[in-house]
Amino acid sequence: MNIYEYQAKEILRKHGVKVPRGKVASDPLGAEYIAKEIGGTAWVIKAQIHAGGRGKAGGIRFAKSLGEVKQYTKEVLGTSLKTYQSGDSAKNVNKVLVEEMCDIAKELYFAATVDRLRSKVVIIASSQGGVEIEETARKNPSAIFKEYVDPVTGMMPFQARNLAFNLELEDKDIVRTAIRFMLSFYALFIECDCALAEINPLVITKKDEIIALDAKLSFDDSALSRHPEIAELRDLKEELPSERIARENNLSYVGLEGNIGCMVNGAGLAMATMDCIKLYGGEPANFLDVGGGASAETVTKAFNILMSDDKVKVILVNIFGGILKCDVLAEGIVRACQEVKPHVPLVVRLEGTNVERGREILNASGLNIISESDMKAAAQKAVELAE
């Protein structure tokens, strides 16, 4: 689950991380009032959407007068921003964050996420903040530093010191401040069950303060039951309708950029199916796991989600019948097709209990269903049809 920048900064503030003074506004007059309240002679107007790359898309403005605060807020509100993280869809701006301008001496990058191969939290830092970290990793990998944190001990002070020295923070007071920041940041990551915590840029001001100038927090959906105060921050308008519908129906769904819609039972089989599609030169449009106990109603919901994606040119169903027998599933697929009426070809591969009966049901349905017995053959056929 993602949240807005202003919400992330409020959480950071509560955990002892310094952030710029600012408040959120939904109209120009409100933005002007906030700027007056903050004081000073310069402010930043930042569009609040669930995506990065707002600056390049025109969602961040720098105002040097109260008149500009009103003008820029009016220009940003109501616009649709298409950023590198929002893909083909644009994000509507309904609120802006009005913040004080910081006197920046140095920009850094700082983040934490889970390294699943090592089963540890990895802290990522770079002296090249304010730019896309992917570009830095590609062009100058030596500028990126990592510390892997043992979950038993937590982040140790020596690890924070290592990062501070690698970031070339030479002043002793700044190093001490940086260590306190890093330890607080790690504590926030663990306590809030984050999947990703990112600050870009993390700045050192000319007054030697360390401030989170931007902030992105993403949370583990499976842990939200432990954090009702964070779950309340969810804004459904910022999420894809397909992902929202999937979550409401207990389906695991992630939208991708390809044109082959996938419906599979079991996360491992879903990943293998996507790998097969890639092997034969295709691109999956999604990850969709309907689970081992999928019903006809669940299958119908899954078809609705797949058909809502205009990029989908063919649907590949790959089911291993265990708890859910193949004949029952085949009946559900036929019923779903009759109700949803998919306008693209449907390739179905069934294996498991009552598989022969399941294939008979599909073949006798009279629908545009191509039945395959082998996963590789089904993936190859789906790729051919998508082309």
Coordinates of C-alpha atoms in Angstrom, one line a residue:
M1 CA 0.0 0.0 0.0
N2 CA 1.3 3.4 -1.0
I3 CA 0.5 6.8 0.7
Y4 CA 1.0 10.4 -0.2
E5 CA 4.2 12.3 0.5
Y6 CA 2.7 14.5 3.2
Q7 CA 1.4 11.4 5.0
A8 CA 4.8 9.8 4.8
K9 CA 6.5 12.9 6.2
E10 CA 4.1 13.0 9.1
I11 CA 5.1 9.4 10.0
L12 CA 8.8 10.3 9.6
R13 CA 8.3 13.3 11.9
K14 CA 6.7 11.1 14.6
H15 CA 9.8 8.8 14.4
G16 CA 12.2 11.7 14.9
V17 CA 13.2 12.4 11.3
K18 CA 13.3 16.1 10.4
V19 CA 11.2 17.2 7.5
P20 CA 10.4 20.6 6.1
R21 CA 7.6 22.6 7.6
G22 CA 4.5 22.4 5.4
K23 CA 0.8 21.5 5.1
V24 CA -1.5 20.1 2.4
A25 CA -4.0 22.3 0.6
S26 CA -6.8 21.6 -1.9
D27 CA -7.4 25.2 -3.2
P28 CA -5.2 28.3 -4.0
L29 CA -6.5 30.3 -1.0
G30 CA -5.7 27.5 1.4
A31 CA -2.2 27.2 -0.1
E32 CA -1.6 31.0 0.3
Y33 CA -2.8 30.8 4.0
I34 CA -0.3 27.9 4.6
A35 CA 2.5 29.8 3.0
K36 CA 1.8 32.8 5.2
E37 CA 1.7 30.5 8.3
I38 CA 5.1 29.0 7.3
G39 CA 6.6 32.4 6.7
G40 CA 9.7 33.2 4.7
T41 CA 10.0 34.4 1.1
A42 CA 10.0 31.2 -0.9
W43 CA 8.0 28.0 -0.9
V44 CA 7.6 24.7 -2.8
I45 CA 4.3 23.6 -4.3
K46 CA 4.2 19.8 -4.7
A47 CA 1.5 17.8 -6.4
Q48 CA 0.3 14.9 -4.2
I49 CA -0.1 11.7 -6.2
H50 CA 1.1 8.1 -5.8
A51 CA 4.0 8.3 -8.3
G52 CA 7.5 9.5 -8.6
G53 CA 8.9 11.7 -11.2
R54 CA 6.6 14.6 -10.5
G55 CA 9.2 17.3 -11.1
K56 CA 9.8 16.2 -14.7
A57 CA 6.0 16.1 -15.2
G58 CA 5.5 19.6 -14.0
G59 CA 4.1 18.7 -10.6
I60 CA 6.7 20.6 -8.5
R61 CA 6.9 24.4 -8.6
F62 CA 9.0 26.9 -6.7
A63 CA 7.2 30.1 -5.6
K64 CA 8.9 33.3 -4.6
S65 CA 5.8 35.3 -3.6
L66 CA 2.4 34.6 -2.2
G67 CA 0.9 35.5 -5.6
E68 CA 3.0 32.7 -7.2
V69 CA 1.9 30.3 -4.5
K70 CA -1.7 30.9 -5.5
Q71 CA -0.9 30.9 -9.2
Y72 CA 1.1 27.7 -9.2
T73 CA -1.4 25.9 -6.9
K74 CA -4.2 26.8 -9.3
E75 CA -2.1 25.5 -12.3
V76 CA -1.3 22.2 -10.6
L77 CA -4.6 21.4 -9.1
G78 CA -7.0 19.5 -11.4
T79 CA -4.3 18.5 -13.9
S80 CA -3.4 15.0 -14.8
L81 CA 0.2 14.1 -14.4
K82 CA 1.8 11.3 -16.4
T83 CA 5.0 10.3 -14.7
Y84 CA 7.6 7.6 -15.3
Q85 CA 6.1 5.6 -12.4
S86 CA 2.4 6.0 -13.4
G87 CA 3.0 4.3 -16.7
D88 CA 0.4 4.9 -19.4
S89 CA -2.2 6.2 -17.0
A90 CA -2.2 9.8 -15.7
K91 CA -2.8 10.7 -12.1
N92 CA -5.3 13.5 -11.2
V93 CA -4.0 16.1 -8.8
N94 CA -6.5 17.0 -6.0
K95 CA -4.2 18.4 -3.4
V96 CA -0.8 20.0 -3.1
L97 CA 1.8 20.1 -0.3
V98 CA 3.0 23.6 0.5
E99 CA 6.4 23.6 2.1
E100 CA 9.2 25.9 3.2
M101 CA 12.2 26.2 0.9
C102 CA 15.4 24.6 2.2
D103 CA 18.9 26.1 1.8
I104 CA 20.5 22.9 0.4
A105 CA 24.3 22.3 0.7
K106 CA 24.3 18.6 -0.4
E107 CA 21.7 16.1 -1.7
L108 CA 21.9 12.4 -0.8
Y109 CA 19.8 9.3 -1.5
F110 CA 18.6 7.0 1.3
A111 CA 16.3 4.0 1.3
A112 CA 15.5 0.7 2.9
T113 CA 13.8 -2.4 1.5
V114 CA 13.7 -6.1 2.0
D115 CA 16.4 -8.3 0.3
R116 CA 14.5 -11.6 0.0
L117 CA 17.5 -13.6 -1.1
R118 CA 19.4 -12.7 2.1
S119 CA 16.3 -12.5 4.3
K120 CA 17.5 -9.1 5.5
V121 CA 16.6 -5.5 5.3
V122 CA 19.1 -3.7 3.0
I123 CA 19.9 0.0 3.6
I124 CA 20.8 1.8 0.3
A125 CA 22.6 5.1 0.3
S126 CA 24.2 7.3 -2.3
S127 CA 26.0 10.6 -2.5
Q128 CA 24.1 11.3 -5.7
G129 CA 20.6 12.2 -4.5
G130 CA 17.9 14.0 -6.4
V131 CA 18.2 11.9 -9.5
E132 CA 16.8 8.5 -10.5
I133 CA 18.7 5.9 -8.5
E134 CA 18.3 3.5 -11.4
E135 CA 20.4 5.7 -13.6
T136 CA 23.0 6.1 -10.9
A137 CA 23.2 2.3 -10.5
R138 CA 23.7 1.9 -14.3
K139 CA 26.2 4.7 -14.9
N140 CA 28.1 4.9 -11.6
P141 CA 27.5 1.8 -9.5
S142 CA 30.4 2.7 -7.2
A143 CA 28.3 5.7 -5.9
I144 CA 25.8 3.3 -4.3
F145 CA 26.5 1.8 -0.9
K146 CA 24.6 -1.0 0.9
E147 CA 24.4 -2.3 4.5
Y148 CA 22.5 -5.5 5.2
V149 CA 20.9 -5.5 8.6
D150 CA 20.5 -8.7 10.6
P151 CA 16.9 -8.9 11.8
V152 CA 18.1 -10.3 15.2
T153 CA 20.4 -7.4 16.1
G154 CA 18.7 -4.6 14.1
M155 CA 20.8 -1.8 12.5
M156 CA 24.0 -1.3 14.5
P157 CA 25.7 2.1 15.0
F158 CA 28.8 0.9 13.2
Q159 CA 26.7 0.2 10.0
A160 CA 25.4 3.7 10.2
R161 CA 28.9 5.1 10.6
N162 CA 30.1 3.1 7.6
L163 CA 27.4 4.6 5.5
A164 CA 28.1 8.1 6.8
F165 CA 31.8 7.8 5.9
N166 CA 31.0 6.4 2.5
L167 CA 28.8 9.4 1.9
E168 CA 31.8 11.5 2.7
L169 CA 30.2 13.2 5.7
E170 CA 33.4 14.5 7.3
D171 CA 32.1 16.9 9.9
K172 CA 31.7 15.1 13.3
D173 CA 28.5 16.8 14.2
I174 CA 26.9 15.9 10.8
V175 CA 28.1 12.3 11.2
R176 CA 26.5 12.1 14.6
T177 CA 23.3 13.6 13.3
A178 CA 23.4 11.2 10.3
I179 CA 23.8 8.2 12.6
R180 CA 20.8 9.2 14.7
F181 CA 18.8 9.7 11.5
M182 CA 19.7 6.3 10.1
L183 CA 18.9 4.4 13.2
S184 CA 15.5 6.2 13.5
F185 CA 14.8 5.5 9.9
Y186 CA 15.5 1.8 10.3
A187 CA 13.3 1.7 13.4
L188 CA 10.5 3.3 11.4
F189 CA 10.9 0.7 8.6
I190 CA 10.6 -2.2 11.0
E191 CA 7.9 -0.8 13.3
C192 CA 5.6 0.2 10.4
D193 CA 6.1 -3.1 8.4
C194 CA 7.3 -1.2 5.4
A195 CA 8.0 -2.8 2.0
L196 CA 10.0 0.3 0.9
A197 CA 11.1 3.5 2.6
E198 CA 12.8 6.0 0.3
I199 CA 14.0 9.5 0.8
N200 CA 15.2 11.3 -2.4
P201 CA 16.7 13.7 -1.8
L202 CA 17.9 13.5 1.8
V203 CA 19.5 16.9 2.1
I204 CA 22.2 18.5 4.3
T205 CA 21.4 22.2 4.7
K206 CA 23.9 25.0 5.0
K207 CA 23.0 25.0 8.7
D208 CA 24.2 21.4 8.9
E209 CA 20.7 20.0 9.4
I210 CA 19.7 16.7 7.8
I211 CA 16.2 16.9 6.3
A212 CA 14.0 14.5 4.4
L213 CA 13.1 16.8 1.5
D214 CA 11.0 14.1 -0.2
A215 CA 9.6 10.8 1.2
K216 CA 8.0 7.6 -0.1
L217 CA 6.6 4.9 2.1
S218 CA 5.1 1.6 0.9
F219 CA 3.7 -0.9 3.3
D220 CA 3.2 -4.7 3.3
D221 CA -0.5 -5.2 2.7
S222 CA -0.4 -8.5 4.7
A223 CA 0.7 -6.5 7.8
L224 CA -1.8 -3.7 7.7
S225 CA -4.1 -5.5 10.2
R226 CA -1.4 -4.6 12.8
H227 CA -1.5 -0.9 11.8
P228 CA -5.1 0.3 11.5
E229 CA -3.9 3.9 11.7
I230 CA -1.8 3.3 8.5
A231 CA -4.5 1.3 6.7
E232 CA -6.8 4.4 7.2
L233 CA -4.4 6.4 5.0
R234 CA -5.3 4.3 1.9
D235 CA -6.7 6.3 -1.0
L236 CA -8.6 4.0 -3.3
K237 CA -8.8 6.7 -6.0
E238 CA -5.0 6.4 -6.5
E239 CA -5.1 2.7 -7.1
L240 CA -5.9 0.8 -10.3
P241 CA -9.5 -0.4 -10.4
S242 CA -8.3 -3.9 -11.3
E243 CA -6.0 -4.1 -8.3
R244 CA -8.7 -2.8 -6.0
I245 CA -11.3 -5.3 -7.3
A246 CA -8.8 -8.1 -7.0
R247 CA -8.0 -7.2 -3.4
E248 CA -11.7 -7.0 -2.5
N249 CA -12.1 -10.5 -3.9
N250 CA -9.0 -12.0 -2.2
L251 CA -7.2 -12.3 -5.5
S252 CA -3.5 -11.7 -5.9
Y253 CA -3.1 -9.4 -8.8
V254 CA -0.3 -7.2 -10.2
G255 CA -0.7 -5.3 -13.4
L256 CA 2.2 -5.5 -15.9
E257 CA 3.0 -4.0 -19.3
G258 CA 2.5 -7.0 -21.6
N259 CA -0.5 -8.2 -23.7
I260 CA -1.1 -11.8 -22.5
G261 CA -3.5 -12.0 -19.6
C262 CA -2.7 -14.7 -17.1
M263 CA -5.0 -16.6 -14.7
V264 CA -3.3 -19.2 -12.6
N265 CA -3.8 -20.9 -9.2
G266 CA -0.8 -20.8 -7.0
A267 CA 2.0 -18.2 -6.9
G268 CA 4.7 -20.6 -7.9
L269 CA 2.8 -21.8 -10.9
A270 CA 1.9 -18.2 -11.8
M271 CA 5.6 -17.3 -11.8
A272 CA 6.5 -20.3 -13.9
T273 CA 3.7 -19.4 -16.4
M274 CA 5.1 -15.9 -16.8
D275 CA 8.5 -17.3 -17.3
C276 CA 7.2 -19.6 -20.1
I277 CA 5.5 -16.7 -21.8
K278 CA 8.8 -14.8 -21.7
L279 CA 10.7 -17.9 -23.0
Y280 CA 8.7 -17.9 -26.2
G281 CA 9.0 -14.1 -26.7
G282 CA 5.8 -12.9 -25.2
E283 CA 5.0 -10.4 -22.4
P284 CA 2.6 -11.2 -19.5
A285 CA 0.0 -8.5 -18.9
N286 CA -0.4 -9.4 -15.2
F287 CA 0.3 -11.7 -12.3
L288 CA -3.1 -13.1 -11.2
D289 CA -3.3 -15.9 -8.7
V290 CA -6.9 -17.1 -8.0
G291 CA -5.8 -19.5 -5.3
G292 CA -6.3 -23.2 -4.8
G293 CA -9.9 -23.0 -3.8
A294 CA -11.2 -20.8 -6.6
S295 CA -14.9 -21.0 -7.3
A296 CA -16.9 -20.2 -10.4
E297 CA -17.6 -16.8 -9.0
T298 CA -13.9 -16.2 -8.4
V299 CA -13.1 -17.2 -12.0
T300 CA -15.8 -14.8 -13.2
K301 CA -14.3 -11.9 -11.2
A302 CA -10.8 -12.8 -12.5
F303 CA -12.1 -12.7 -16.1
N304 CA -13.6 -9.3 -15.5
I305 CA -10.3 -8.0 -14.2
L306 CA -8.4 -9.4 -17.2
M307 CA -10.9 -8.0 -19.7
S308 CA -10.7 -4.6 -18.1
D309 CA -7.1 -4.3 -19.4
D310 CA -7.2 -2.9 -23.0
K311 CA -3.7 -4.2 -23.6
V312 CA -4.8 -7.9 -23.3
K313 CA -4.9 -9.7 -26.6
V314 CA -5.2 -13.2 -25.4
I315 CA -5.9 -14.9 -22.0
L316 CA -3.9 -17.8 -20.8
V317 CA -5.5 -20.0 -18.0
N318 CA -3.0 -22.4 -16.4
I319 CA -4.6 -24.4 -13.6
F320 CA -3.4 -27.4 -11.6
G321 CA -6.5 -29.1 -10.2
G322 CA -6.0 -30.3 -6.6
I323 CA -8.4 -29.0 -4.0
L324 CA -10.4 -27.6 -6.9
K325 CA -11.1 -30.4 -9.4
C326 CA -10.5 -29.7 -13.1
D327 CA -14.1 -30.5 -14.1
V328 CA -15.5 -28.1 -11.5
L329 CA -13.1 -25.4 -12.7
A330 CA -13.9 -26.1 -16.4
E331 CA -17.6 -25.5 -15.6
G332 CA -16.6 -22.3 -13.9
I333 CA -14.6 -21.2 -16.9
V334 CA -17.5 -21.9 -19.3
R335 CA -19.9 -20.1 -17.0
A336 CA -17.6 -17.1 -16.7
C337 CA -17.1 -16.9 -20.5
Q338 CA -20.8 -17.0 -21.1
E339 CA -21.3 -14.2 -18.6
V340 CA -18.3 -12.0 -19.4
K341 CA -18.1 -12.9 -23.1
P342 CA -14.3 -12.3 -23.6
H343 CA -13.6 -10.7 -27.0
V344 CA -10.0 -12.2 -27.1
P345 CA -8.9 -15.9 -27.6
L346 CA -8.7 -18.0 -24.5
V347 CA -6.0 -20.7 -24.1
V348 CA -6.6 -23.1 -21.2
R349 CA -4.2 -25.7 -19.8
L350 CA -5.6 -28.0 -17.2
E351 CA -3.8 -30.7 -15.2
G352 CA -4.7 -32.7 -12.1
T353 CA -7.8 -34.4 -10.7
N354 CA -10.6 -35.1 -13.2
V355 CA -8.5 -33.4 -15.9
E356 CA -10.0 -35.5 -18.8
R357 CA -13.6 -34.6 -17.8
G358 CA -12.5 -31.0 -17.5
R359 CA -11.1 -30.9 -21.1
E360 CA -14.3 -32.6 -22.4
I361 CA -16.4 -29.8 -20.8
L362 CA -14.2 -27.1 -22.5
N363 CA -14.2 -28.8 -25.9
A364 CA -18.0 -29.3 -25.8
S365 CA -18.8 -25.7 -24.8
G366 CA -18.8 -24.3 -28.3
L367 CA -16.8 -21.3 -27.1
N368 CA -13.6 -19.9 -28.5
I369 CA -11.5 -21.9 -26.0
I370 CA -8.2 -23.6 -27.1
S371 CA -7.4 -26.5 -24.8
E372 CA -3.8 -27.5 -24.3
S373 CA -2.4 -30.3 -22.1
D374 CA 1.2 -29.0 -21.8
M375 CA 2.2 -25.7 -20.1
K376 CA 4.9 -24.9 -22.6
A377 CA 2.5 -25.6 -25.5
A378 CA -0.1 -23.4 -24.0
A379 CA 2.3 -20.5 -23.4
Q380 CA 3.6 -20.9 -27.0
K381 CA 0.1 -20.8 -28.4
A382 CA -0.8 -17.7 -26.3
V383 CA 2.3 -15.9 -27.6
E384 CA 1.4 -16.8 -31.2
L385 CA -2.2 -15.5 -30.8
A386 CA -1.0 -12.3 -29.1
E387 CA 1.2 -11.6 -32.1

